[in-house]
Coordinates of C-alpha atoms in Angstrom, one line a residue:
M4 CA 106.5 91.7 43.2
I5 CA 107.8 91.0 46.7
M6 CA 111.1 92.9 45.9
K7 CA 108.9 95.8 45.3
I8 CA 106.5 95.4 48.7
I9 CA 109.7 94.9 50.9
P10 CA 110.9 98.6 51.1
Y11 CA 107.5 99.5 52.2
M12 CA 107.4 96.9 54.8
M13 CA 110.9 98.0 55.9
A14 CA 109.5 101.6 56.1
L15 CA 106.5 100.8 58.1
L16 CA 108.3 98.6 60.4
G17 CA 110.8 101.5 60.9
V18 CA 107.9 103.9 61.8
L19 CA 106.5 101.2 64.3
L20 CA 109.7 100.8 66.2
L21 CA 110.4 104.7 66.3
S22 CA 106.9 105.4 67.5
P23 CA 106.6 105.7 71.3
V24 CA 104.0 103.2 72.8
T25 CA 101.1 105.2 74.2
G26 CA 98.3 104.7 76.2
Q27 CA 95.7 106.2 78.5
E28 CA 96.5 106.9 81.9
I29 CA 94.5 104.9 84.9
A30 CA 93.8 107.0 87.9
I31 CA 92.2 105.4 90.9
G32 CA 92.1 108.9 92.8
V33 CA 93.7 112.2 93.5
K34 CA 96.2 113.8 95.9
T35 CA 94.9 116.8 97.6
P36 CA 97.0 119.1 99.8
L37 CA 95.2 120.3 102.9
Q38 CA 96.6 123.0 105.0
S39 CA 96.0 122.6 108.4
D40 CA 96.1 125.2 111.3
I41 CA 95.8 122.9 114.0
L42 CA 98.9 120.8 113.2
K43 CA 100.6 123.8 111.8
E44 CA 101.3 121.7 108.7
E45 CA 100.0 120.8 104.9
R46 CA 98.9 117.4 104.7
N47 CA 98.0 115.0 101.5
L48 CA 94.8 113.4 101.1
L49 CA 94.5 110.6 98.6
I50 CA 90.9 111.0 97.4
S51 CA 88.8 108.4 95.4
V52 CA 85.4 108.9 94.3
P53 CA 83.0 105.8 92.9
E54 CA 82.2 105.2 89.4
G55 CA 79.2 107.6 88.2
Y56 CA 80.5 110.1 90.7
E57 CA 81.2 112.8 88.2
D58 CA 77.8 112.3 85.9
G59 CA 75.6 112.0 88.6
Q60 CA 74.3 115.2 90.5
K61 CA 72.5 114.1 93.8
T62 CA 73.8 111.0 95.1
R63 CA 75.4 111.1 98.1
Y64 CA 77.9 108.3 99.8
P65 CA 79.3 107.3 102.8
V66 CA 82.8 108.1 103.2
I67 CA 85.7 105.9 104.6
Y68 CA 88.7 107.5 106.2
I69 CA 91.9 105.6 106.1
L70 CA 94.9 106.0 108.1
D71 CA 98.3 105.4 106.6
G72 CA 97.2 106.5 103.5
E73 CA 100.5 105.8 102.1
T74 CA 100.4 102.3 102.3
N75 CA 96.3 101.4 102.4
F76 CA 94.9 103.6 99.6
N77 CA 96.0 102.0 96.9
Y78 CA 95.1 98.3 97.4
L79 CA 91.8 99.3 99.2
S80 CA 90.4 101.7 96.5
S81 CA 90.7 99.2 94.2
M82 CA 89.0 96.1 96.3
Y83 CA 86.4 98.5 97.3
H84 CA 85.4 99.7 93.7
Y85 CA 85.4 96.2 92.6
L86 CA 83.4 94.9 95.6
S87 CA 80.9 98.0 95.2
R88 CA 80.1 97.9 91.3
E89 CA 76.7 98.7 90.5
P90 CA 74.2 97.1 90.2
F91 CA 75.5 94.0 92.3
G92 CA 77.9 95.4 94.3
I93 CA 78.0 93.9 97.9
L94 CA 79.0 96.9 99.3
P95 CA 77.6 100.7 98.8
Q96 CA 79.6 102.7 96.7
A97 CA 81.6 105.5 98.9
I98 CA 84.3 108.2 98.8
L99 CA 87.3 106.9 99.9
V100 CA 89.8 109.5 101.8
G101 CA 93.4 108.5 102.5
I102 CA 95.2 110.4 105.2
T103 CA 99.1 110.2 104.4
N104 CA 101.4 110.8 107.5
T105 CA 104.0 113.3 108.2
D106 CA 104.9 112.0 112.1
R107 CA 102.9 108.6 112.4
T108 CA 103.9 108.0 116.0
R109 CA 103.1 111.8 117.3
D110 CA 99.5 111.4 115.3
L111 CA 98.7 108.2 116.5
T112 CA 99.3 107.7 120.1
P113 CA 97.3 108.8 122.7
T114 CA 99.9 109.3 125.4
A115 CA 103.9 110.6 125.6
T116 CA 105.5 107.4 126.5
A117 CA 108.9 105.5 126.0
K118 CA 109.8 102.0 125.2
E119 CA 113.1 100.5 125.8
K120 CA 114.3 98.7 122.4
A121 CA 117.8 97.4 121.3
F122 CA 119.2 99.5 118.4
S123 CA 122.9 98.4 117.3
G124 CA 123.4 96.6 120.3
K125 CA 122.5 99.6 122.9
R126 CA 119.2 100.1 124.9
Q127 CA 117.7 103.4 123.8
A128 CA 114.2 104.8 124.2
G129 CA 111.8 104.5 121.4
F130 CA 108.6 106.4 119.9
K131 CA 109.9 110.2 120.8
G132 CA 107.5 112.8 120.4
S133 CA 104.4 110.7 120.9
G134 CA 101.1 111.3 122.4
G135 CA 100.1 113.9 119.8
N136 CA 96.8 112.0 118.9
A137 CA 94.4 114.3 120.7
A138 CA 95.5 117.0 118.1
F139 CA 95.5 114.8 114.9
M140 CA 91.8 114.1 116.3
D141 CA 90.8 117.7 116.2
F142 CA 92.5 118.2 112.7
I143 CA 89.9 115.3 111.3
S144 CA 86.9 116.6 113.2
K145 CA 87.3 120.5 112.6
E146 CA 89.4 120.9 109.3
L147 CA 89.2 117.4 107.3
F148 CA 85.5 116.7 107.8
P149 CA 84.2 120.1 106.9
F150 CA 86.7 120.1 103.8
I151 CA 85.0 116.6 102.4
E152 CA 81.6 117.8 103.1
K153 CA 81.9 120.9 101.6
N154 CA 83.8 119.4 98.4
Y155 CA 82.4 116.0 98.1
R156 CA 78.5 114.7 98.1
S157 CA 78.4 112.5 101.4
N158 CA 75.4 111.0 103.3
G159 CA 77.2 111.9 106.6
F160 CA 78.2 107.9 107.5
K161 CA 82.1 107.7 108.3
V162 CA 84.2 104.9 108.8
L163 CA 87.6 105.0 110.3
I164 CA 90.2 102.5 109.3
G165 CA 93.3 101.8 111.0
H166 CA 96.2 99.5 111.5
S167 CA 98.5 99.1 114.4
F168 CA 99.1 102.5 115.9
G169 CA 96.3 103.4 113.5
G170 CA 94.3 100.6 114.9
L171 CA 95.3 102.2 118.6
A172 CA 93.9 105.4 117.3
A173 CA 90.9 104.2 116.1
I174 CA 89.8 102.6 119.5
N175 CA 91.1 105.5 121.2
N176 CA 88.8 107.6 119.6
L177 CA 85.9 105.2 119.9
L178 CA 86.3 105.2 123.7
E179 CA 86.8 108.9 123.7
A180 CA 84.6 110.8 122.0
P181 CA 83.5 108.6 118.6
L182 CA 83.7 110.5 115.6
F183 CA 82.4 107.8 113.3
N184 CA 79.7 105.4 113.0
A185 CA 81.8 102.5 112.3
Y186 CA 85.9 101.3 112.8
I187 CA 88.1 98.4 111.7
A188 CA 91.2 97.9 113.7
N189 CA 93.8 95.8 111.6
D190 CA 95.8 94.3 114.9
P191 CA 95.5 97.2 117.0
S192 CA 98.7 98.3 119.2
L193 CA 96.8 98.1 122.6
W194 CA 99.8 96.9 124.3
W195 CA 100.6 100.9 124.3
D196 CA 101.4 102.6 127.6
S197 CA 101.0 99.5 129.8
E198 CA 97.7 98.8 128.1
L199 CA 96.2 102.0 128.5
L200 CA 93.0 101.4 126.1
I201 CA 92.1 98.1 128.2
R202 CA 92.2 100.1 131.9
K203 CA 90.0 102.6 129.5
S204 CA 87.6 99.8 128.3
E205 CA 87.5 98.5 131.7
N206 CA 85.9 101.9 133.2
T207 CA 83.8 103.3 130.4
Q208 CA 80.4 104.0 131.1
Q209 CA 79.5 105.1 127.4
D210 CA 76.7 103.8 125.3
F211 CA 78.0 102.6 122.0
K212 CA 74.0 102.1 120.4
G213 CA 74.4 102.3 116.7
I214 CA 78.4 102.0 116.6
R215 CA 80.1 99.0 114.8
L216 CA 83.7 97.9 115.6
F217 CA 85.7 95.2 113.4
L218 CA 88.8 94.1 115.7
A219 CA 91.2 91.7 113.1
Q220 CA 94.0 89.9 114.8
A221 CA 97.4 88.6 113.2
N222 CA 99.0 85.4 114.3
N223 CA 102.1 87.2 115.5
A224 CA 103.1 84.8 117.9
R225 CA 104.0 82.1 115.4
V226 CA 105.5 84.4 112.6
R227 CA 107.8 85.6 115.5
N228 CA 108.4 82.8 117.2
V229 CA 107.7 83.9 120.7
K230 CA 105.1 82.3 123.1
D231 CA 103.9 85.7 124.4
D232 CA 103.2 88.3 122.0
E233 CA 102.5 91.7 123.2
H234 CA 100.0 92.2 120.6
E235 CA 97.8 89.3 121.0
I236 CA 98.3 89.7 124.9
A237 CA 96.4 92.9 124.9
I238 CA 94.0 92.2 121.9
G239 CA 92.7 88.9 124.0
K240 CA 92.2 90.9 127.0
F241 CA 90.4 93.5 125.1
K242 CA 88.3 90.9 123.2
T243 CA 87.3 89.3 126.3
L244 CA 86.0 92.7 127.6
L245 CA 83.6 92.8 124.1
E246 CA 82.4 89.3 125.1
Q247 CA 81.5 90.6 128.5
G248 CA 79.7 93.5 127.1
R249 CA 81.7 96.1 128.8
L250 CA 81.3 98.4 125.8
A251 CA 77.3 98.5 126.1
N252 CA 75.4 98.1 122.9
L253 CA 78.4 98.3 120.7
Q254 CA 77.8 96.1 117.6
W255 CA 81.2 94.3 117.2
K256 CA 82.9 91.1 115.5
Y257 CA 86.3 89.6 115.8
A258 CA 88.3 87.8 113.7
F259 CA 91.9 86.1 114.1
Y260 CA 94.0 85.3 110.7
E261 CA 95.9 82.3 111.0
E262 CA 98.0 82.8 108.1
D263 CA 98.8 86.5 108.3
D264 CA 101.2 88.6 110.8
H265 CA 101.5 91.8 111.9
G266 CA 102.4 93.3 108.3
T267 CA 99.7 91.5 106.0
V268 CA 96.6 91.2 108.1
P269 CA 95.1 94.7 106.8
L270 CA 94.3 93.1 103.3
P271 CA 91.9 90.2 104.9
G272 CA 90.9 92.7 107.4
N273 CA 89.8 95.4 105.7
N274 CA 87.9 93.0 103.2
D275 CA 85.9 91.1 106.3
G276 CA 85.4 94.5 108.3
L277 CA 83.6 96.3 105.3
R278 CA 81.4 93.1 104.6
F279 CA 80.4 93.0 108.4
I280 CA 79.9 97.2 108.6
F281 CA 77.6 96.9 105.3
A282 CA 76.0 93.9 105.9
P283 CA 72.7 95.2 105.9
Y284 CA 73.5 96.5 102.1
R285 CA 73.9 93.0 100.6
W286 CA 70.6 91.7 98.9
N287 CA 69.6 90.1 95.7
V288 CA 69.2 92.8 93.3
R289 CA 67.6 90.4 90.7
N290 CA 64.5 90.4 92.7
A291 CA 64.0 94.0 91.4
L292 CA 63.7 92.8 87.9
K293 CA 60.6 91.1 88.7
D294 CA 59.2 93.2 91.4
P295 CA 61.0 96.6 91.5
E296 CA 59.2 97.8 94.7
T297 CA 61.6 95.7 96.4
I298 CA 64.2 98.3 95.6
R299 CA 62.2 100.9 98.1
Q300 CA 61.8 98.3 100.7
H301 CA 65.2 97.1 100.8
F302 CA 66.6 100.8 101.0
D303 CA 64.3 101.6 103.8
Q304 CA 65.0 98.6 105.5
L305 CA 69.0 99.8 105.2
S306 CA 68.5 103.3 106.2
A307 CA 66.9 102.0 109.5
D308 CA 69.7 99.4 110.3
M309 CA 72.6 101.8 109.5
G310 CA 70.8 105.2 111.2
Y311 CA 71.5 107.0 108.1
K312 CA 70.0 107.7 104.8
F313 CA 71.3 105.3 102.4
Q314 CA 69.7 105.3 98.7
P315 CA 70.1 104.0 95.6
T316 CA 72.7 105.7 93.2
E317 CA 72.0 107.4 90.1
L318 CA 74.5 104.7 88.4
F319 CA 72.4 101.9 90.1
F320 CA 69.3 102.9 88.1
K321 CA 70.9 103.4 84.9
K322 CA 72.6 100.2 84.8
L323 CA 69.6 98.4 86.1
M324 CA 67.2 99.7 83.4
E325 CA 69.8 98.7 80.7
I326 CA 69.5 95.1 82.1
A327 CA 65.6 95.6 82.6
A328 CA 65.8 96.6 78.8
E329 CA 67.1 93.6 77.7
R330 CA 65.7 90.9 80.4
S331 CA 62.1 92.2 81.7
T332 CA 58.8 93.6 80.6
P333 CA 58.3 96.9 79.4
Q334 CA 55.8 97.3 82.5
I335 CA 59.0 96.3 84.8
L336 CA 61.2 98.9 83.1
E337 CA 58.4 101.5 83.4
Q338 CA 58.2 100.9 87.3
I339 CA 61.5 101.1 87.6
K340 CA 61.9 104.8 86.5
A341 CA 59.2 105.5 88.5
I342 CA 60.7 104.4 91.7
E343 CA 64.0 106.2 90.1
Q344 CA 61.8 109.5 90.0
H345 CA 61.0 109.0 93.7
Y346 CA 64.5 109.1 94.3
Y347 CA 65.9 111.8 92.0
P348 CA 62.9 113.7 90.8
Q349 CA 63.5 115.7 87.7

């Protein structure tokens, strides 16, 4: 009997060995080209929509714009999706847009300047072609924003995330003419052009009411084994100005990361920065399974705090009702359905 089975077993083994291993592709976003007349080049965008976006019809979301998209988009979109899972997420679901670089120094620096640096034992000027940030921000405001608003369901609330030169660009836009409601600046290069933005901060007369800034600083002095690091000196001066209230009515928070250097600080900085920006979103959603009216109360207060209309997503109601069907009374379930109709009437 065993001898008769062996040929069939060998044939099955052969099929398994020759068959390719197949699986389902996992995608966290799409790459979309956008032709820029302002920059006279094509720019690649990396765009991630939240869970339930395609199934929904009416939910509108904040948009988070990420500079250095080729470096920061993958980990940040994965982290954000995890922290915004419905219905128990601590961040609101959002659309993430990564902007990839073509000429990073040009796009992210506000002025044309040079800095002497050592290369192959010789002194030479660095940062050739710098100073194109004004055109880059025009691209964002006049081409990128309209593209996203036309093709995606945005609620109008915008966040900008930048690191190093990207952080420099973020704070420069904050000081010049804010295009965003909130900013995360990770170890920004505030030493640029003899601390240009420190001088701007000292002289600004703007009112920053309703704008949020999270400033992350790395422990570069220890890692680089130097006593006075230019990042730390300049960021320290900017922090002092914030403490003095020079940026009137700005909602801000600062964090120093003892164990992170310039290259690693965006990971904890973005995590903490997003939690700071969207702190009013966090609530005990389990209360809604006892008193569904707390849903409206929470999102009304959230909208007032953020200055923009925030509402529960269609996916929020779907998942909350699944839980309510198992754990709550039929009356509670009906109340949740009625509140869903308030936000999404048929």
